[in-house]
mmCIF file of C-alpha atoms in Angstrom:
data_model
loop_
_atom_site.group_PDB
_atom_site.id
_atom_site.type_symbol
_atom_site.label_atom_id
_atom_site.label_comp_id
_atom_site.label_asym_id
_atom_site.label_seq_id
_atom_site.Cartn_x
_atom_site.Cartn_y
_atom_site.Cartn_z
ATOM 1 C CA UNK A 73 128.949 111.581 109.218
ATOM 2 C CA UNK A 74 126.059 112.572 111.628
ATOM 3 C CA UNK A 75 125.618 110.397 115.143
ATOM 4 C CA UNK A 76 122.479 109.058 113.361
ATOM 5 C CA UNK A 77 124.275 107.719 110.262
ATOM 6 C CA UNK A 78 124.765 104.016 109.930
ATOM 7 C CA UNK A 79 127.758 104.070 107.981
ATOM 8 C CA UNK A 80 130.112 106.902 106.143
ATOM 9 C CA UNK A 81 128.099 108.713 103.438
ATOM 10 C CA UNK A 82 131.046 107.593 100.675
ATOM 11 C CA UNK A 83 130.105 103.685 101.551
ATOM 12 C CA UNK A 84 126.173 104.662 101.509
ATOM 13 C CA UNK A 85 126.555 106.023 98.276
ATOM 14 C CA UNK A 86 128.713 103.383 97.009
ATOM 15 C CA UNK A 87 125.896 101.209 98.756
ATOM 16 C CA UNK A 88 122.928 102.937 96.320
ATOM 17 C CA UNK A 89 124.954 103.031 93.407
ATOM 18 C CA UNK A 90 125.854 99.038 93.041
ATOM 19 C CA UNK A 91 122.152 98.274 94.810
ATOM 20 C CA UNK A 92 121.039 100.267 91.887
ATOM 21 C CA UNK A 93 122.829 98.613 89.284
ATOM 22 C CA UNK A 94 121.601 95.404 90.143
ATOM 23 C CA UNK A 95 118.220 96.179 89.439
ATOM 24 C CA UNK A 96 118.884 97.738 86.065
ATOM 25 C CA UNK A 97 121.272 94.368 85.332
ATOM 26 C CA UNK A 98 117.698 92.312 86.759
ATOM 27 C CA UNK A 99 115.304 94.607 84.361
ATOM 28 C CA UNK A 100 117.910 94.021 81.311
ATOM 29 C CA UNK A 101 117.676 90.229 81.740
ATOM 30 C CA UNK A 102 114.208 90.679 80.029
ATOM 31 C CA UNK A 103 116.046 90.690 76.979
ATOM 32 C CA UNK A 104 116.450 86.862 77.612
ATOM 33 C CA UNK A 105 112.866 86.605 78.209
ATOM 34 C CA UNK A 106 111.895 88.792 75.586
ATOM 35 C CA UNK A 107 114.137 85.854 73.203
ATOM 36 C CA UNK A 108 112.664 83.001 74.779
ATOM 37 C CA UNK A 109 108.578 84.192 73.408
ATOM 38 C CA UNK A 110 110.112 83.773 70.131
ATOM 39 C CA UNK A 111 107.669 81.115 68.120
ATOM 40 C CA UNK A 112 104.933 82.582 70.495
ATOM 41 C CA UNK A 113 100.990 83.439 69.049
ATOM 42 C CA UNK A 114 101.531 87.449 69.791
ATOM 43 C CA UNK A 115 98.278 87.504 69.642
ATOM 44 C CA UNK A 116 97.660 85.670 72.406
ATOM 45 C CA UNK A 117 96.894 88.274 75.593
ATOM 46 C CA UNK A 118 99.074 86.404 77.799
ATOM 47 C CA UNK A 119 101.828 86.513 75.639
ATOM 48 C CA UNK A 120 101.035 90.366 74.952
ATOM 49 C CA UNK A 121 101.018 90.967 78.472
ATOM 50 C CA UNK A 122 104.646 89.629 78.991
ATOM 51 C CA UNK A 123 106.014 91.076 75.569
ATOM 52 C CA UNK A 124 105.110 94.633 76.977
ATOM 53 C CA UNK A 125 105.928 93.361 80.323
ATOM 54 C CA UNK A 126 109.283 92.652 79.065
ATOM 55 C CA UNK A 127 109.592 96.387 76.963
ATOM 56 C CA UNK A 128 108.983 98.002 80.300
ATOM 57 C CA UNK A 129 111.558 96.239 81.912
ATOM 58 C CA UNK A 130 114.207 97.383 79.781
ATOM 59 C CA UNK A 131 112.928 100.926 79.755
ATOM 60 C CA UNK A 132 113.319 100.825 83.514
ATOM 61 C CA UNK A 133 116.463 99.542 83.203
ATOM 62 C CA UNK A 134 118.370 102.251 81.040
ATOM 63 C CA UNK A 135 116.485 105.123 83.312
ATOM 64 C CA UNK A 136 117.891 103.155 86.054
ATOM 65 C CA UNK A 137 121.311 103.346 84.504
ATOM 66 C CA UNK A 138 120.461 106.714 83.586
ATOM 67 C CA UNK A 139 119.882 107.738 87.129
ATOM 68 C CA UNK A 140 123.155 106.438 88.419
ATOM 69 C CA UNK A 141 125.001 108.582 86.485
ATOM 70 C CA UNK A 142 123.205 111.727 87.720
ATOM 71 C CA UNK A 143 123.936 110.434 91.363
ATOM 72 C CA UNK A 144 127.106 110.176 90.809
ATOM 73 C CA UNK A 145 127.518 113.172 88.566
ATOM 74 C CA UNK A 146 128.623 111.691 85.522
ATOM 75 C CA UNK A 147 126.062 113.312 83.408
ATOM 76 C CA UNK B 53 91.137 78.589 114.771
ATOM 77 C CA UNK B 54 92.543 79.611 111.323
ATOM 78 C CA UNK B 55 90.267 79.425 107.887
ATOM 79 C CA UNK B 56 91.971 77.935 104.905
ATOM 80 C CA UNK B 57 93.062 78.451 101.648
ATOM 81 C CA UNK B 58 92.517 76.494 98.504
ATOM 82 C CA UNK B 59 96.474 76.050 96.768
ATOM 83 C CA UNK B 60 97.331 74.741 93.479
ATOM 84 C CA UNK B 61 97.406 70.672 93.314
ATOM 85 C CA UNK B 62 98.688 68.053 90.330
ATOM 86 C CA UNK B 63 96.191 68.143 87.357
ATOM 87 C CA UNK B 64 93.470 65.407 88.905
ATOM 88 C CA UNK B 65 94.768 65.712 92.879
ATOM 89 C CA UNK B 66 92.005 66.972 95.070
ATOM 90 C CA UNK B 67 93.116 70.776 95.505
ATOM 91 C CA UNK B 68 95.198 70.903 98.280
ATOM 92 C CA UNK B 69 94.413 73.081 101.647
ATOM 93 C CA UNK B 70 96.661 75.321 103.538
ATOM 94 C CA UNK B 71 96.097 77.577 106.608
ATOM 95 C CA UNK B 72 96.287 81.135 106.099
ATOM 96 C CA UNK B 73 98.767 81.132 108.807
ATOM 97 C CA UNK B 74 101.545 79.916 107.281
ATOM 98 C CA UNK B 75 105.126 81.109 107.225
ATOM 99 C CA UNK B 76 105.771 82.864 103.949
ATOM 100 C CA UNK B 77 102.036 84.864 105.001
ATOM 101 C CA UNK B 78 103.948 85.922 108.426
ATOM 102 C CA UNK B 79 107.183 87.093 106.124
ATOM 103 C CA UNK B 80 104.491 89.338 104.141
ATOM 104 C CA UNK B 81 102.908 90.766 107.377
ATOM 105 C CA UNK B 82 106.543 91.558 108.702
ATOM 106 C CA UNK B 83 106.477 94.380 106.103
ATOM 107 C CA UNK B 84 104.070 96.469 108.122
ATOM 108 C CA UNK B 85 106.377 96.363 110.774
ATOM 109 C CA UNK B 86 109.047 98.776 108.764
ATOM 110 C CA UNK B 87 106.561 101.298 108.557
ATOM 111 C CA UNK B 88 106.516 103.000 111.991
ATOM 112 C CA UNK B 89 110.423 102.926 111.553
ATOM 113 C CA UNK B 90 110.200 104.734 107.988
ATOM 114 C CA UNK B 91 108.165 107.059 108.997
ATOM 115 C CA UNK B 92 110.562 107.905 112.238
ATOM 116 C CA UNK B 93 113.693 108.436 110.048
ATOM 117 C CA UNK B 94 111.809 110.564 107.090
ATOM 118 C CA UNK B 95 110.102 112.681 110.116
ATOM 119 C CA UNK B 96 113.541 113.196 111.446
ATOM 120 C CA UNK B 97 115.780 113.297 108.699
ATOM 121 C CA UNK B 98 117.835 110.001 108.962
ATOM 122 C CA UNK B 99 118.232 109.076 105.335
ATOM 123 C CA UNK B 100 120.291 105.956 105.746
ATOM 124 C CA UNK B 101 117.997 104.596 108.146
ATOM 125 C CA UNK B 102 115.007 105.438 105.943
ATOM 126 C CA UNK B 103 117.108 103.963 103.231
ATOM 127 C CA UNK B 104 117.343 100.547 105.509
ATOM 128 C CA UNK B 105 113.418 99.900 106.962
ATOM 129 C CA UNK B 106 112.122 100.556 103.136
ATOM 130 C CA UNK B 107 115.102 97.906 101.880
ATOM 131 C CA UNK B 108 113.969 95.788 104.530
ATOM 132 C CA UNK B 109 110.122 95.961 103.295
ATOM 133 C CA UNK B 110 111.317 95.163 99.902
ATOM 134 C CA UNK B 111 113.620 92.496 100.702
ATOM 135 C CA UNK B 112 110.630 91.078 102.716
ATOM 136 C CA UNK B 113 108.552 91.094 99.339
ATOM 137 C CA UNK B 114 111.124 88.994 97.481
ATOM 138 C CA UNK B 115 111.457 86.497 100.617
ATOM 139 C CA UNK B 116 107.969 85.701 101.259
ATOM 140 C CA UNK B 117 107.638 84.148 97.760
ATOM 141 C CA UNK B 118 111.217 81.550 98.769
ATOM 142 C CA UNK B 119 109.588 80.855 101.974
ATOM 143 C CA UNK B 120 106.356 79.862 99.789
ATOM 144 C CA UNK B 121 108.275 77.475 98.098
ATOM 145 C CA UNK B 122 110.467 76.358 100.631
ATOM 146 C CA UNK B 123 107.665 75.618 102.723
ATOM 147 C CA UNK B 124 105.129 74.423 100.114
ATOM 148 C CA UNK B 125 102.446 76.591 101.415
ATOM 149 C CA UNK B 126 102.029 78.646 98.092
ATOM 150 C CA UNK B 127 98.281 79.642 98.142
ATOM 151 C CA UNK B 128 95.772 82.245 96.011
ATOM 152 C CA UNK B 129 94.978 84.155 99.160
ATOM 153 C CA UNK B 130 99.233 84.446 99.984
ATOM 154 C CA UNK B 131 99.481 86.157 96.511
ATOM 155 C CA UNK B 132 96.670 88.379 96.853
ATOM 156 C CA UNK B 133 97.597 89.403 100.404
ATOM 157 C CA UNK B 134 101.209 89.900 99.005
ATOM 158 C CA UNK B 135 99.597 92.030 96.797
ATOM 159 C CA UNK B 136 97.721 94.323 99.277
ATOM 160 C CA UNK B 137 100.482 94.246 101.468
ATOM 161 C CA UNK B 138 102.500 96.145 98.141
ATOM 162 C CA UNK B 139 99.290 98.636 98.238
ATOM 163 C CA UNK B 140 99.877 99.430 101.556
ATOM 164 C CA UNK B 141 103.343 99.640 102.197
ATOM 165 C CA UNK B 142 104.350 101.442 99.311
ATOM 166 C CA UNK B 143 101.561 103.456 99.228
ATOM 167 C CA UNK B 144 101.870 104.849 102.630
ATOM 168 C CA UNK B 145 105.549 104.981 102.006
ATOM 169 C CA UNK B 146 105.099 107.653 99.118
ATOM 170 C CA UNK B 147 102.313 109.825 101.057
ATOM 171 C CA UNK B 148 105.630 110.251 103.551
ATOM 172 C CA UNK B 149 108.028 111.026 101.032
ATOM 173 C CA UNK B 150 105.209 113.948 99.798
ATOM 174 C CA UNK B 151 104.526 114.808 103.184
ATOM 175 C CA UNK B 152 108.127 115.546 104.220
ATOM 176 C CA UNK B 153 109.323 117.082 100.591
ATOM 177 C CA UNK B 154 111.715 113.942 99.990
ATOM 178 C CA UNK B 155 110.252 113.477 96.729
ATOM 179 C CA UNK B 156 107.782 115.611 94.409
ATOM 180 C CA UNK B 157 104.116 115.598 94.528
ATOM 181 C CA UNK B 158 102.379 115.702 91.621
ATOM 182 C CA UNK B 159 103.716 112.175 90.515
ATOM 183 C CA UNK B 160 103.299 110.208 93.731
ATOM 184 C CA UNK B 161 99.451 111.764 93.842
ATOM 185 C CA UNK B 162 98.957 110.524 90.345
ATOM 186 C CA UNK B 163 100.686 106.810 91.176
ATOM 187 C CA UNK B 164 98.667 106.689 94.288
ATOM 188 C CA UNK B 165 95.477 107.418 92.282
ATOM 189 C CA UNK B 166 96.332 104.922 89.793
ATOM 190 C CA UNK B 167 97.101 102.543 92.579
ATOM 191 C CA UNK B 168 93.674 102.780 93.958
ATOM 192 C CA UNK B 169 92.031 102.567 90.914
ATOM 193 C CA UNK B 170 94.088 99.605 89.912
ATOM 194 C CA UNK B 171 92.777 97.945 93.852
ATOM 195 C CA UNK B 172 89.376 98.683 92.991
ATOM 196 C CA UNK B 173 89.491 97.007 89.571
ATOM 197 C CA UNK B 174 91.433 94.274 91.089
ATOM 198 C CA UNK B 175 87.986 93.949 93.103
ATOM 199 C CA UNK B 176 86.120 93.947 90.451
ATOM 200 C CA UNK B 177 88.075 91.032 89.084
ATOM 201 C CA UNK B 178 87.810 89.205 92.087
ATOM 202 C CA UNK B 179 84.301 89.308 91.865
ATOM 203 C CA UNK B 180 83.980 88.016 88.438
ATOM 204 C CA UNK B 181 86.505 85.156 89.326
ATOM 205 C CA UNK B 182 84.187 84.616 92.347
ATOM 206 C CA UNK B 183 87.462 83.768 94.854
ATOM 207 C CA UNK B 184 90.502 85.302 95.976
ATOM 208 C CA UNK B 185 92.811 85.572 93.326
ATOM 209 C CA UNK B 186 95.815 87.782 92.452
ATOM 210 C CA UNK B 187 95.375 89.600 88.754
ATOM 211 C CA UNK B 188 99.131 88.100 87.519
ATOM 212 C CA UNK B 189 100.115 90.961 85.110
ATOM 213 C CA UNK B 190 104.051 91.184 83.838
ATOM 214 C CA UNK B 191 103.598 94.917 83.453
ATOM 215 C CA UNK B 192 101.898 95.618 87.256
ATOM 216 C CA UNK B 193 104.895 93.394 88.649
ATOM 217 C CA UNK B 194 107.636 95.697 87.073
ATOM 218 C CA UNK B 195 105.920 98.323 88.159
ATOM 219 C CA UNK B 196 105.364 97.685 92.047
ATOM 220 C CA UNK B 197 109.214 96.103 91.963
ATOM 221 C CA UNK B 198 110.676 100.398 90.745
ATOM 222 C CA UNK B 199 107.622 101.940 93.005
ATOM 223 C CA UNK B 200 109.795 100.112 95.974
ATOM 224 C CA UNK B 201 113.249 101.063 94.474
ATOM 225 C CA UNK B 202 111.749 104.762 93.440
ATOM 226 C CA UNK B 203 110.944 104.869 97.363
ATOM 227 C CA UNK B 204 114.283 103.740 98.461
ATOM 228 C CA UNK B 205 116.116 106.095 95.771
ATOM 229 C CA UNK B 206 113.868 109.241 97.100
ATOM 230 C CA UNK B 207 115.607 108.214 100.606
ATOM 231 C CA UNK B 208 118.748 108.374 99.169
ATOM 232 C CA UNK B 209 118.198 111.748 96.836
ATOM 233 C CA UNK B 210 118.969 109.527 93.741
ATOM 234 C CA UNK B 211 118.035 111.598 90.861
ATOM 235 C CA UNK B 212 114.874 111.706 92.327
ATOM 236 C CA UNK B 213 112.922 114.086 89.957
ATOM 237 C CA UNK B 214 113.985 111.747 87.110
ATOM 238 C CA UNK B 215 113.057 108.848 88.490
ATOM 239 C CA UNK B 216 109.659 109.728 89.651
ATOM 240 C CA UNK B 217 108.475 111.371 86.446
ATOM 241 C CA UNK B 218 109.323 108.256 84.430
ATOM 242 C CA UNK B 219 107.484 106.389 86.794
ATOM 243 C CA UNK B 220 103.855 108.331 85.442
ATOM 244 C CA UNK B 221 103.705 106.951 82.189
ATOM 245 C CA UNK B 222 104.841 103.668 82.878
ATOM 246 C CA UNK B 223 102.081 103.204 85.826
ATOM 247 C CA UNK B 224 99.262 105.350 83.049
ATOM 248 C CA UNK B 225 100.303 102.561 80.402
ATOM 249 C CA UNK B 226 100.240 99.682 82.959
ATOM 250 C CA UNK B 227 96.966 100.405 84.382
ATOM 251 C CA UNK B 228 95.345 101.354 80.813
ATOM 252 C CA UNK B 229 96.391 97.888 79.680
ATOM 253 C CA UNK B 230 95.604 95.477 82.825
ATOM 254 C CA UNK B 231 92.268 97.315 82.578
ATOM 255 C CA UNK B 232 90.542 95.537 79.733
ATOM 256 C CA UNK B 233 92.272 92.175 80.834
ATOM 257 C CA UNK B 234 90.585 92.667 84.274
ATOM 258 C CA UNK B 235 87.288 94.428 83.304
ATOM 259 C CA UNK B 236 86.435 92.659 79.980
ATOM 260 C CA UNK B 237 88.690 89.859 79.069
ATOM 261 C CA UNK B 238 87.538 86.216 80.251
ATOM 262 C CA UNK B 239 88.663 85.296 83.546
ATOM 263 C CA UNK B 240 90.977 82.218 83.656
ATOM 264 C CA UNK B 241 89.528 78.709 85.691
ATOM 265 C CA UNK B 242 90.703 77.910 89.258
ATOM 266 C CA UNK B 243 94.686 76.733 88.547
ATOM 267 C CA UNK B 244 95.211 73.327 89.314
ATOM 268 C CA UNK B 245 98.322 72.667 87.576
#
């Protein structure tokens, strides 16, 4: 741990690792969302716009995941 | 003397007026005040602290929309200064990153492109609408929330190459589909509900 450091490298990883998580558990609770358009015009641009909104999120999400196990060396 | 904002009202209430200094507008300026301290740490190699000021600038983004609330001074201009504020911050953020080899350059010059072409069409828009008003777009907002965490994982070396490839097509599709909304598609009356 370098004078500049604000905490052990360990806890900053540990830090970065459940920070990350979080997001990818906030972009997966599109899935909810995605469930509540159900009954919705698709054609409607709005509801489009969310739909794909909502696809995005979840892709985000498993890179996210995807990206915590390279940081931690799992894969 | 401050100028004024017009902010959504009750369907048949006289739209109701509130200064542009207001508190959740002083939460979004804060942000700029992490960047001198991002750019120290990157310059001289303190990840954690880079780590912290662009945490700080993101937590700052999520905060300034609470305070809104809390405060009732939700207004168009807040959200489209929120959403120049994103421009900004995250852009200069990523020219750092590039300029100090934290993070590869080919995909933050392409997301910075996009970005600016995305702010011009967002003026485009905001001439059509003829007022201040933020282009609300589901895609755009998942996008600018990973451009902050892509910046904060870049501090941390957090599969970095992975993260800020995938970010290319996902800002290409985003932009190539808020285009047509923005540049074609009719643009929505004042809100006043």
């Amino acid at each position: 741990m370098s004078e500049h450091d604000l905490v052990s490298p360990s806890t900053y990883r540990g830090f970065v690792t459940v920070l990350s998580l979080l997001l990818a558990a906030w972009a997966f609770y599109d899935i909810v969302k995605w469930r509540r358009l159900k009954g919705q015009d698709r054609q409607d641009p709005l509801v489009q716009d969310k739909l794909r909104g909502y696809v995005l999120g979840l892709a985000m999400g498993c890179v996210t995941v995807l990206g915590v196990l390279r940081y931690n060396g799992v894969v | 003397m401050a100028e004024v904002a017009v902010a959504s009202a009750p369907a048949g209430a006289p739209p109701r007026v509130v200064s542009k200094l207001n508190p959740a507008n002083a939460v979004t300026a804060s942000r700029f005040l992490t960047l001198p301290g991002f750019y120290w740490a990157v310059s001289n190699g303190h990840h954690q602290w880079a780590t912290l000021f662009i945490f700080l600038c993101g937590f700052a983004d999520k905060l300034d929309g609470a305070v809104a609330k809390i405060f009732n001074c939700r207004s168009a201009f807040g959200e489209f200064f929120d959403a120049i504020a994103d421009g900004v911050c995250y852009g200069f953020a990523l020219i750092v990153l590039a300029a100090f080899g934290w993070a590869p350059i080919a995909p933050i010059i392409i997301g910075v492109a996009m970005g600016v072409l995305n702010s011009v069409m967002r003026l485009v828009y905001v001439r059509r609408a003829g007022r201040p008003v933020n282009y609300k777009s589901h895609l755009m907002e998942r996008v600018v929330g990973y451009m902050g965490a892509m910046i904060g994982w870049a501090t941390a070396g957090f599969a970095v190459e992975l993260m800020f490839w995938f970010f290319v097509p996902a800002i290409v599709i985003t932009v190539a589909h808020d285009a047509k909304r923005m540049l074609v598609d009719r643009v929505p009356p004042l809100e006043t509900a």
